[in-house]
PDB file of C-alpha atoms in Angstrom:
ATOM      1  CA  UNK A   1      43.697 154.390 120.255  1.00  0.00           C
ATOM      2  CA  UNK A   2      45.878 151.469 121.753  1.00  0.00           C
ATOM      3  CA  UNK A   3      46.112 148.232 119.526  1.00  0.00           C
ATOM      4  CA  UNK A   4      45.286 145.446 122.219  1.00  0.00           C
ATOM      5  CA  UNK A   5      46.901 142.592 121.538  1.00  0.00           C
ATOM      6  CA  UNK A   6      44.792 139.023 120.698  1.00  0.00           C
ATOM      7  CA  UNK A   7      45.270 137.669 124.261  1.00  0.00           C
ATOM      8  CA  UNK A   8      43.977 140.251 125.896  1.00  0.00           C
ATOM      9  CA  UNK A   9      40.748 139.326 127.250  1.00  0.00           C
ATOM     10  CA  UNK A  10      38.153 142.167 127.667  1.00  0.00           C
ATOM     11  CA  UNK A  11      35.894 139.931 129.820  1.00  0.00           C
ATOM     12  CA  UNK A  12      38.609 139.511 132.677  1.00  0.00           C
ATOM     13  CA  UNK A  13      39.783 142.592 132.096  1.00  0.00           C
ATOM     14  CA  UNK A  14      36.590 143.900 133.152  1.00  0.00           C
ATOM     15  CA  UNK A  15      36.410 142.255 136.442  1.00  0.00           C
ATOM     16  CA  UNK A  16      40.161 142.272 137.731  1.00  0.00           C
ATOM     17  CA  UNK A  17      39.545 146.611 137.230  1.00  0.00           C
ATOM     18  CA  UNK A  18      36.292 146.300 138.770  1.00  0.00           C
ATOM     19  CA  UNK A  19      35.639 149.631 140.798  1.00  0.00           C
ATOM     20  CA  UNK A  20      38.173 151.930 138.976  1.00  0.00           C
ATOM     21  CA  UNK A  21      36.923 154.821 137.516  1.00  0.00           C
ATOM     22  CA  UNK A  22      37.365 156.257 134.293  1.00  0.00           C
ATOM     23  CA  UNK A  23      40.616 157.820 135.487  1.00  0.00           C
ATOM     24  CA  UNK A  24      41.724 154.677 137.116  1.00  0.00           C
ATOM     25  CA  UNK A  25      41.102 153.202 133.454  1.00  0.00           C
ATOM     26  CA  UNK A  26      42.978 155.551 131.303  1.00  0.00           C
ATOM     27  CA  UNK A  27      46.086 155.514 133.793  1.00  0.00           C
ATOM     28  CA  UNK A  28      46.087 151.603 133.108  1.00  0.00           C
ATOM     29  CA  UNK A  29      45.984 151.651 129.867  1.00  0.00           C
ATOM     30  CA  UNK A  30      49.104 154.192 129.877  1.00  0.00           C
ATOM     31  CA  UNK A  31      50.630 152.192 131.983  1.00  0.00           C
ATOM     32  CA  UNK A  32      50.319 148.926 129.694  1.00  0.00           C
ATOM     33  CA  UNK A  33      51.605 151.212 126.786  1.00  0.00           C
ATOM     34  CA  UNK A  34      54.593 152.410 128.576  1.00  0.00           C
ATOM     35  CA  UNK A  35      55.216 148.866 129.792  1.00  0.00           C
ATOM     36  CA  UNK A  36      54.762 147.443 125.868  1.00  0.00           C
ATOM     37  CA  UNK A  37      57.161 149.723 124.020  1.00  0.00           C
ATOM     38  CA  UNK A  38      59.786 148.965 126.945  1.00  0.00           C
ATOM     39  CA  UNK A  39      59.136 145.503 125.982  1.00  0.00           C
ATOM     40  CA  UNK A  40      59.981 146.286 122.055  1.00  0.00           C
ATOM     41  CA  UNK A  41      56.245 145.575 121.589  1.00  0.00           C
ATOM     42  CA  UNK A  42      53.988 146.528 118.697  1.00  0.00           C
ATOM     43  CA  UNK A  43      50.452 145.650 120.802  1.00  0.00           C
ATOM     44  CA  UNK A  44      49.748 145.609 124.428  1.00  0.00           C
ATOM     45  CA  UNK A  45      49.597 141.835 125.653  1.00  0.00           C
ATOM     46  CA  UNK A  46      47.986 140.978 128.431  1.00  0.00           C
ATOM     47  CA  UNK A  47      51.002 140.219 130.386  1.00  0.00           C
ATOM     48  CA  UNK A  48      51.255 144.346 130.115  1.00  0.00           C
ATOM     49  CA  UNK A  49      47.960 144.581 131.076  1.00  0.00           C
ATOM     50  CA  UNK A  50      48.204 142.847 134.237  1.00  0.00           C
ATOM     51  CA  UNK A  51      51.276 144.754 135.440  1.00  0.00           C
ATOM     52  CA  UNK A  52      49.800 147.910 135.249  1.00  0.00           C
ATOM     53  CA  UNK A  53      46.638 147.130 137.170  1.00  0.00           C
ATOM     54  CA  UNK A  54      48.908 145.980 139.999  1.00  0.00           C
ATOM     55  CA  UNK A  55      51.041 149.200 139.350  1.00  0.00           C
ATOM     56  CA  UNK A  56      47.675 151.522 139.567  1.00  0.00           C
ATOM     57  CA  UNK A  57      46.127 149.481 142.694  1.00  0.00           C
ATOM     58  CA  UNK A  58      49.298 148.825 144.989  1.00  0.00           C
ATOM     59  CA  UNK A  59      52.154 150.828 143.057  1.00  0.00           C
ATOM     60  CA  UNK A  60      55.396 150.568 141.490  1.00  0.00           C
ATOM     61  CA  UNK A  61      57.786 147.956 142.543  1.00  0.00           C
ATOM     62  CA  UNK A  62      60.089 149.320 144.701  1.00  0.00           C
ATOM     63  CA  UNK A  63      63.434 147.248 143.650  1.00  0.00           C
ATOM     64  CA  UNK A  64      65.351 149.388 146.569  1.00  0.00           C
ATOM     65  CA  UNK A  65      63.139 148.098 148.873  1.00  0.00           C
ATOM     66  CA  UNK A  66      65.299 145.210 150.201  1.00  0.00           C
ATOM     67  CA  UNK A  67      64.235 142.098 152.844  1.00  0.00           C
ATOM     68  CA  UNK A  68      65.695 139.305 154.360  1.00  0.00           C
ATOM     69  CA  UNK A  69      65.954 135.850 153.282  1.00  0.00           C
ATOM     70  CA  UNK A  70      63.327 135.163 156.724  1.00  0.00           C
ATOM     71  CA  UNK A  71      61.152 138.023 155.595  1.00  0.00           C
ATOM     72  CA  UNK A  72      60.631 136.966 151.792  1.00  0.00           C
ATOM     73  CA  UNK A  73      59.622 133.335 153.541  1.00  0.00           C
ATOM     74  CA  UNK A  74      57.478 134.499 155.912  1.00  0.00           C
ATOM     75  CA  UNK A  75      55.096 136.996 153.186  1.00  0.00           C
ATOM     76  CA  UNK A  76      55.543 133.783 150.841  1.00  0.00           C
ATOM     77  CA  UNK A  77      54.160 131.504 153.115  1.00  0.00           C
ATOM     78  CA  UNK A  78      51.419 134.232 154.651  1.00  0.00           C
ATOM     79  CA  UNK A  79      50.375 134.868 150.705  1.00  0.00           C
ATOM     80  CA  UNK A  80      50.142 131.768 149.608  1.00  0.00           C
ATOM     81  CA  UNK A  81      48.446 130.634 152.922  1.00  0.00           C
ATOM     82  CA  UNK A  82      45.198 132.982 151.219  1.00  0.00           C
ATOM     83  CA  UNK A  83      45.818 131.333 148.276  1.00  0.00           C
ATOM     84  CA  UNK A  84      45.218 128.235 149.297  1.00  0.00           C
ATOM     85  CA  UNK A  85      42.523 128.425 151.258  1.00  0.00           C
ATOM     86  CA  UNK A  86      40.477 130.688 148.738  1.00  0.00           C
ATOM     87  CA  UNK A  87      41.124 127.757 146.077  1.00  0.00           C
ATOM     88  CA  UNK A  88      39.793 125.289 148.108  1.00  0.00           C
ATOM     89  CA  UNK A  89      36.290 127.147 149.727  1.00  0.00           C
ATOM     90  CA  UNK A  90      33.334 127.146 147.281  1.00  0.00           C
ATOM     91  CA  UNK A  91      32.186 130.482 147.975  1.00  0.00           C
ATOM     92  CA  UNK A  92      35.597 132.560 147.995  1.00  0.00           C
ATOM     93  CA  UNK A  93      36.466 134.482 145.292  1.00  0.00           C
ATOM     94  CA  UNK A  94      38.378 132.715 142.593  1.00  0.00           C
ATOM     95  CA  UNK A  95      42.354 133.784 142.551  1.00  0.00           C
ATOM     96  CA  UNK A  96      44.502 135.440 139.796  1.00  0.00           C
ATOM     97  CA  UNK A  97      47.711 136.082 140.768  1.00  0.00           C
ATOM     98  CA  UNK A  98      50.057 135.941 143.972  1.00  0.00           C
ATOM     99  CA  UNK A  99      52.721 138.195 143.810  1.00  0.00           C
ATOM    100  CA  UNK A 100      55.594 138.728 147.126  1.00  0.00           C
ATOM    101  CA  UNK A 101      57.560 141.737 144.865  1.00  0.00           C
ATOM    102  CA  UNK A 102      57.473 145.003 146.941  1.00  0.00           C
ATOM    103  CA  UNK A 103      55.221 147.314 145.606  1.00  0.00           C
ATOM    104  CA  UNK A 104      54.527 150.248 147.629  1.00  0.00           C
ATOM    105  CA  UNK A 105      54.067 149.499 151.467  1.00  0.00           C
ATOM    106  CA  UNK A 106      52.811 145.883 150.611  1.00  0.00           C
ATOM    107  CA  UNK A 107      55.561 143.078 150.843  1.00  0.00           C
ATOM    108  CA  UNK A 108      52.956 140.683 148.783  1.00  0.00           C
ATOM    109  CA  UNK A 109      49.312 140.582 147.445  1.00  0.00           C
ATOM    110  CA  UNK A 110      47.014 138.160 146.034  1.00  0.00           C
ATOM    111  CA  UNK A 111      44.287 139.176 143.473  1.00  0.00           C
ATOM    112  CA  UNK A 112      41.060 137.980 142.730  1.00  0.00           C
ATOM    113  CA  UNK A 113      37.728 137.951 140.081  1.00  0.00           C
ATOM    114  CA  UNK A 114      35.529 139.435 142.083  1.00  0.00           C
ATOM    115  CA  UNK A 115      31.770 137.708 141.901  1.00  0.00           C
ATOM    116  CA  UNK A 116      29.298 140.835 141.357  1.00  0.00           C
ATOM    117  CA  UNK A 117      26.601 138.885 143.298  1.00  0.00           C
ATOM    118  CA  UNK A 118      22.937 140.355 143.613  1.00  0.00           C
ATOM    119  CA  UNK A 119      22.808 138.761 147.013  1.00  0.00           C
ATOM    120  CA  UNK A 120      25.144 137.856 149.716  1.00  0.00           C
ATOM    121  CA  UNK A 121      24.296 134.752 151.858  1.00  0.00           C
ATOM    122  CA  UNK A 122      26.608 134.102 155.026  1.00  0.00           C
ATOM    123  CA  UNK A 123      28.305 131.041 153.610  1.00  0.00           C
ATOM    124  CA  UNK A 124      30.106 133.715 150.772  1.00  0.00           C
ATOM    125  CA  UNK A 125      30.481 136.018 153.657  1.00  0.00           C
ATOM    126  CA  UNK A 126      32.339 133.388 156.126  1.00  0.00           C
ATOM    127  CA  UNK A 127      34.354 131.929 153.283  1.00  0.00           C
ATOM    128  CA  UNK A 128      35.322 134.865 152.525  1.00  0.00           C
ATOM    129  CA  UNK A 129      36.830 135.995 156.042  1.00  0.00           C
ATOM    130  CA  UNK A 130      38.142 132.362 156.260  1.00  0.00           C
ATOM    131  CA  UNK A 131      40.240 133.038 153.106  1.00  0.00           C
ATOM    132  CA  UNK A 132      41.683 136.840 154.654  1.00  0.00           C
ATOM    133  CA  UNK A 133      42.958 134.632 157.925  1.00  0.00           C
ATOM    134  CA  UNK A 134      44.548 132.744 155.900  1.00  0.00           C
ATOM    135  CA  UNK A 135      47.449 134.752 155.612  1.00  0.00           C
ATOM    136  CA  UNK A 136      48.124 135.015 159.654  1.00  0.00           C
ATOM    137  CA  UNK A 137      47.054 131.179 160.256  1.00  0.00           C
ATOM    138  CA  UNK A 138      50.050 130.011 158.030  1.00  0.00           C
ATOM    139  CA  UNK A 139      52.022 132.790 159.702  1.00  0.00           C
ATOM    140  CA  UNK A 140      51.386 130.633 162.829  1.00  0.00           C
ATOM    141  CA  UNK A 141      50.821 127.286 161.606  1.00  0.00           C
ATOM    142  CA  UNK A 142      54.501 127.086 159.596  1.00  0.00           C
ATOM    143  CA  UNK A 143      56.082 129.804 161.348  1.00  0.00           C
ATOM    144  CA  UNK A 144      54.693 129.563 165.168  1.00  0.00           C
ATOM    145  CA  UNK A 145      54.413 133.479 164.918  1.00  0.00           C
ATOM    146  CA  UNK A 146      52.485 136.612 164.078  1.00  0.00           C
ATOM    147  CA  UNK A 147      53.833 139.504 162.123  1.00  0.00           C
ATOM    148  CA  UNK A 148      52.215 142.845 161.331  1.00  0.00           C
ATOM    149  CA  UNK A 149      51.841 141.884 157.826  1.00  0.00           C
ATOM    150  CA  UNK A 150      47.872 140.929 158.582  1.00  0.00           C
ATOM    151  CA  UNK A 151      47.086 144.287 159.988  1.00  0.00           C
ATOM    152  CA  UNK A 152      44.920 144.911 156.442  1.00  0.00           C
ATOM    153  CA  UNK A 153      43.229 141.589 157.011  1.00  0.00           C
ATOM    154  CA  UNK A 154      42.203 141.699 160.758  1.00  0.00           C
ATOM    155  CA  UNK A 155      40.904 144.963 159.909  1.00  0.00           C
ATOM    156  CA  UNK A 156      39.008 143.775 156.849  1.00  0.00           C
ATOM    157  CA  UNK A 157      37.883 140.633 158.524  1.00  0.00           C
ATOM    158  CA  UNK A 158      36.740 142.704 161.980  1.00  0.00           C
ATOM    159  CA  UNK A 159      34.523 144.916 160.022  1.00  0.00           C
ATOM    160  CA  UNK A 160      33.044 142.202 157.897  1.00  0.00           C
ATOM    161  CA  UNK A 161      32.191 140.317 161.533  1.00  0.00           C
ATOM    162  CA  UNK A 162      30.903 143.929 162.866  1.00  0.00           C
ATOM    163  CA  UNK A 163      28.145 143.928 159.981  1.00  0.00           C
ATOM    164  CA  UNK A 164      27.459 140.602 159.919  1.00  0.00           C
ATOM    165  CA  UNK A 165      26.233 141.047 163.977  1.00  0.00           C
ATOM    166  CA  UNK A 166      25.186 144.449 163.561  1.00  0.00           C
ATOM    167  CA  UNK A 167      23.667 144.889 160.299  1.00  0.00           C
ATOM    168  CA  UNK A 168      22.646 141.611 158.629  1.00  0.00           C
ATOM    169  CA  UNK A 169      21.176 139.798 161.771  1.00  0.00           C
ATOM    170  CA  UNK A 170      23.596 136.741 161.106  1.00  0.00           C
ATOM    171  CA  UNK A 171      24.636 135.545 164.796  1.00  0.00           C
ATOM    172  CA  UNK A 172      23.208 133.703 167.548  1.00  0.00           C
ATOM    173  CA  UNK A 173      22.416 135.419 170.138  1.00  0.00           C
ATOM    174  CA  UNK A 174      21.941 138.746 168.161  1.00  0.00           C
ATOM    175  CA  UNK A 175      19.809 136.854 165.452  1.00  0.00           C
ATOM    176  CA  UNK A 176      17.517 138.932 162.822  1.00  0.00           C
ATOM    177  CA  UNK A 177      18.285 142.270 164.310  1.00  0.00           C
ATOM    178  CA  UNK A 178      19.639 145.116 162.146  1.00  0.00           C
ATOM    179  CA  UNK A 179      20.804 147.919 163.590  1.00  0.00           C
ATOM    180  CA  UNK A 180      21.619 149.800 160.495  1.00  0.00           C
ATOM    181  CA  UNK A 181      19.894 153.349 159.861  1.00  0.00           C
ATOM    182  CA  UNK A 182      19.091 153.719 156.287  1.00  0.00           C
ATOM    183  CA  UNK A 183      17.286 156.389 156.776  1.00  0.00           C
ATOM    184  CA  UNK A 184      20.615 158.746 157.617  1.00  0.00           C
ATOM    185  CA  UNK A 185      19.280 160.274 160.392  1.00  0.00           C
ATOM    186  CA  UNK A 186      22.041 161.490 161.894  1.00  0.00           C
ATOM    187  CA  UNK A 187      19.862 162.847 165.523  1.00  0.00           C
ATOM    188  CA  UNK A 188      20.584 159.854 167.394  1.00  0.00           C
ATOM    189  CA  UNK A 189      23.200 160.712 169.892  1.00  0.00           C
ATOM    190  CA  UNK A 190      23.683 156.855 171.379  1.00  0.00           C
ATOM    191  CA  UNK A 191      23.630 153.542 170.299  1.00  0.00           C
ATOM    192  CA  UNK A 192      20.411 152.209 169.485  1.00  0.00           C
ATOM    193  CA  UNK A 193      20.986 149.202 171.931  1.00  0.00           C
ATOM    194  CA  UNK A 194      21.973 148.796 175.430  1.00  0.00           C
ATOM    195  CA  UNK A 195      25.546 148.254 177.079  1.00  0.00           C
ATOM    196  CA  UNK A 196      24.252 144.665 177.436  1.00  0.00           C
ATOM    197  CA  UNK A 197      23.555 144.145 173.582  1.00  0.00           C
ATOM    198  CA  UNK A 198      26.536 145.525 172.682  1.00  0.00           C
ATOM    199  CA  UNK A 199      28.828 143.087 174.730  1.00  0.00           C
ATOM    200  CA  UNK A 200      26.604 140.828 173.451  1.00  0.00           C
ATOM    201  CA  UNK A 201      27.641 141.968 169.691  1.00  0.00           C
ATOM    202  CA  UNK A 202      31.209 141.891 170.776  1.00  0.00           C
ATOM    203  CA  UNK A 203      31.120 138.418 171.976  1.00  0.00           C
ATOM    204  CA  UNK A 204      29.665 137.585 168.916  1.00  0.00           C
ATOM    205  CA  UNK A 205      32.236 139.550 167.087  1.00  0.00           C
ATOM    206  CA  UNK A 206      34.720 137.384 168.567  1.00  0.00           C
ATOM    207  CA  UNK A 207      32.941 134.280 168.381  1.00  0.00           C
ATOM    208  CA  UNK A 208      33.052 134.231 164.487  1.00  0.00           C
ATOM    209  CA  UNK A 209      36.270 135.383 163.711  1.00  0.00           C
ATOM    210  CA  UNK A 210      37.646 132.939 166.213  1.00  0.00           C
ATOM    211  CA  UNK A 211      35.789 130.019 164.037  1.00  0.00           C
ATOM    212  CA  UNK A 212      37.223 131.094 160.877  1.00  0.00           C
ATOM    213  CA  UNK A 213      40.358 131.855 161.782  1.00  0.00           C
ATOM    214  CA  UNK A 214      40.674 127.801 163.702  1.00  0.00           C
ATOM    215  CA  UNK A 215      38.851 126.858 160.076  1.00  0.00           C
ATOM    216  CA  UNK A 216      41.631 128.630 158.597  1.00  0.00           C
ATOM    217  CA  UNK A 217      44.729 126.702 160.375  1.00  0.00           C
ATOM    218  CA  UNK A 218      42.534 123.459 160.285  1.00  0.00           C
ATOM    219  CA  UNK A 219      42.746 124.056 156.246  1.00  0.00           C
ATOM    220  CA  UNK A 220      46.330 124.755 156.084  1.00  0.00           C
ATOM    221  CA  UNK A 221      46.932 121.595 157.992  1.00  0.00           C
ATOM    222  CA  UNK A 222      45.067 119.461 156.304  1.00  0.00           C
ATOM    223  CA  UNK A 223      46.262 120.522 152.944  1.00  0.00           C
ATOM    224  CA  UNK A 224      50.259 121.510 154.236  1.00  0.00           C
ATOM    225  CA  UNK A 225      51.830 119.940 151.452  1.00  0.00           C
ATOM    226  CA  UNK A 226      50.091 121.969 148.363  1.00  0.00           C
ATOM    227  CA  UNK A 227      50.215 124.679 150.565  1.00  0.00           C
ATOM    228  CA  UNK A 228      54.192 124.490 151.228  1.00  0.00           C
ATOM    229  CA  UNK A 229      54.248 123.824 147.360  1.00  0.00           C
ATOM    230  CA  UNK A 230      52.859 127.190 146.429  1.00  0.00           C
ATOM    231  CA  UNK A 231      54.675 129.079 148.921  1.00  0.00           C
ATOM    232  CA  UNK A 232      58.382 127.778 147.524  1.00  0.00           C
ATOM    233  CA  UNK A 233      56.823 128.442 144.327  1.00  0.00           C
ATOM    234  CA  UNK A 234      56.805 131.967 145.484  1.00  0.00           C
ATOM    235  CA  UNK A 235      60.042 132.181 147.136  1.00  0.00           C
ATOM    236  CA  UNK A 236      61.354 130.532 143.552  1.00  0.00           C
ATOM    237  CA  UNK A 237      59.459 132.609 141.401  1.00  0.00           C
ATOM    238  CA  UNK A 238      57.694 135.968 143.400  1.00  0.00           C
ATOM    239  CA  UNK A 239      54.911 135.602 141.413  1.00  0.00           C
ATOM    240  CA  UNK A 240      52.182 132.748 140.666  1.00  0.00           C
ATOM    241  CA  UNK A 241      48.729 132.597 138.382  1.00  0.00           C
ATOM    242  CA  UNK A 242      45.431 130.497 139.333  1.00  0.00           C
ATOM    243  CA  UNK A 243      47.289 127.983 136.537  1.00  0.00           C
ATOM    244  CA  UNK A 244      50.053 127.244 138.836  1.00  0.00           C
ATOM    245  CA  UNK A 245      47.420 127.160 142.063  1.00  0.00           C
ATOM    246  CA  UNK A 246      45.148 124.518 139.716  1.00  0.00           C
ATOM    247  CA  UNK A 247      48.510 122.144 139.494  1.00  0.00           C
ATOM    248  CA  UNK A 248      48.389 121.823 142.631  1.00  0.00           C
ATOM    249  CA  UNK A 249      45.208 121.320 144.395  1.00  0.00           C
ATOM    250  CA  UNK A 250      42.833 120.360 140.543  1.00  0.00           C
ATOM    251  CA  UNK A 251      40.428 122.158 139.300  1.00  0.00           C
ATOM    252  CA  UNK A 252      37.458 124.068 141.553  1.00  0.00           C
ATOM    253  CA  UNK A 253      34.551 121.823 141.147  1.00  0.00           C
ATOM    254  CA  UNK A 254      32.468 124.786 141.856  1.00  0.00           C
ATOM    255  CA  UNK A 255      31.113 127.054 139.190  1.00  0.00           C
ATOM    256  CA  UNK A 256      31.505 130.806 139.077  1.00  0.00           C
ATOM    257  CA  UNK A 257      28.208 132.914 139.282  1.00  0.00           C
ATOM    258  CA  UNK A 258      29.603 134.088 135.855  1.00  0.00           C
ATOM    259  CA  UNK A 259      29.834 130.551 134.419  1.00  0.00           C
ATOM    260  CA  UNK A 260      26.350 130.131 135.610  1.00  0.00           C
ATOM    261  CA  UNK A 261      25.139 132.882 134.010  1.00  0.00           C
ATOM    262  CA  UNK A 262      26.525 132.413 130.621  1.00  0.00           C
ATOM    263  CA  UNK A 263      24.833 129.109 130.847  1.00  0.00           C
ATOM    264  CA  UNK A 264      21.481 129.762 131.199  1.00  0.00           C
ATOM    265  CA  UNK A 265      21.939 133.039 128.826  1.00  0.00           C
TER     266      UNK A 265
END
């Protein structure tokens, strides 16, 4: 019973509110309401739309949260450093918006279309962890430091390297081994591998996050200047859209799986 106005696009609304639940939903919509008759409007736009997913996944703005001149820099160049390098890999999701205005503990976020894949290969799965680095690499590359801002990435990124070993078989030296019980058989009482495996997993842990995160600053290197162009972007404007991302660096020459669906629908 809220008139949707002609831009908004169901399809993308679909995928950037992928996960919520019916509840999640109906709060958003609210949200976009509220936001529309603040904004003298007779339909909810898009632009409303938007804004209230971001409100319902990270929350409000917080407007009283103030930072330094330093600190705005630093998450500008940190966000756009996973903008960048998720624009450029073929198998990282594409990006939707890059936002650095405070909204509830987060000093920035980037969004993205998520790719509801029936299979996972290890190239999506690398690219992927490549593109979460990529917010600490620029930290380090422009910046020569580290700040806590990446604690939601290392942990993201360390999991993701965890299954890969542990679960999925996908390492060297721990190749085609899962060690995931799907049965849920809760009686084992230790690890169902020896102290020697398990450093072995760790190494291998380590081994792959190391690669993507020296992928990561080898990225941002090569491509400094678009990078440094999207992060003053930020610091200009707080918040950019794959459009501004596509000036740039071009256009992805990779398809979506979406795009390739539609295609041979």
């Amino acid at each position: 019973k809220k008139p949707l106005g002609e831009d908004v696009d169901l399809a993308t609304l679909a995928k950037n509110t992928s996960g919520f639940s019916g509840a999640d939903l109906e709060n958003m919509l609210n949200e976009a309401a509220l936001l529309a008759a603040r904004r003298d409007k007779t339909h909810i736009g898009m632009a409303e739309v938007e804004d209230a997913i971001v409100k319902v996944i990270v929350g409000t703005e917080k407007k009283s949260k103030v930072i330094t001149d330093k600190e705005k820099r630093l998450t500008a160049y940190h966000e756009a450093g996973h903008a960048t390098i998720s624009w450029l890999l073929e198998h990282a999701n594409p990006l939707v918006k890059v936002t650095i205005v405070p909204r509830g503990e987060a000093l920035g976020a980037a969004w993205y279309l998520p790719e509801e894949r029936q299979l996972t290969t290890k190239e999506h799965l690398l690219d992927e962890m490549c593109a979460t680095l990529g917010g600490r690499a620029a930290e380090e590359v422009f910046f020569g430091t580290m700040s806590t801002g990446a604690m939601n990435d290392l942990e993201r990124v360390t999991k993701r390297a965890y299954a890969m070993v542990t679960y999925f078989g996908m390492s060297d030296k721990v190749k085609n081994m899962s060690f995931y019980d799907s049965t849920g058989n809760d009686y084992n009482f230790t690890k169902p591998y020896s102290e020697k495996t398990a450093e072995l997993i760790d190494e291998e842990v380590k081994q792959i996050i190391s690669a993507q995160y020296r992928r990561a600053k080898e990225l941002l290197e090569t491509h400094r200047e678009g990078h440094n162009r999207l992060a003053e972007m930020l610091v200009e404007r707080e918040v950019i859209f794959a459009e501004d991302v596509e000036t740039v660096f071009g256009k992805r020459p990779w398809k979506s799986r979406t795009e390739e669906l539609l295609k041979n629908a």
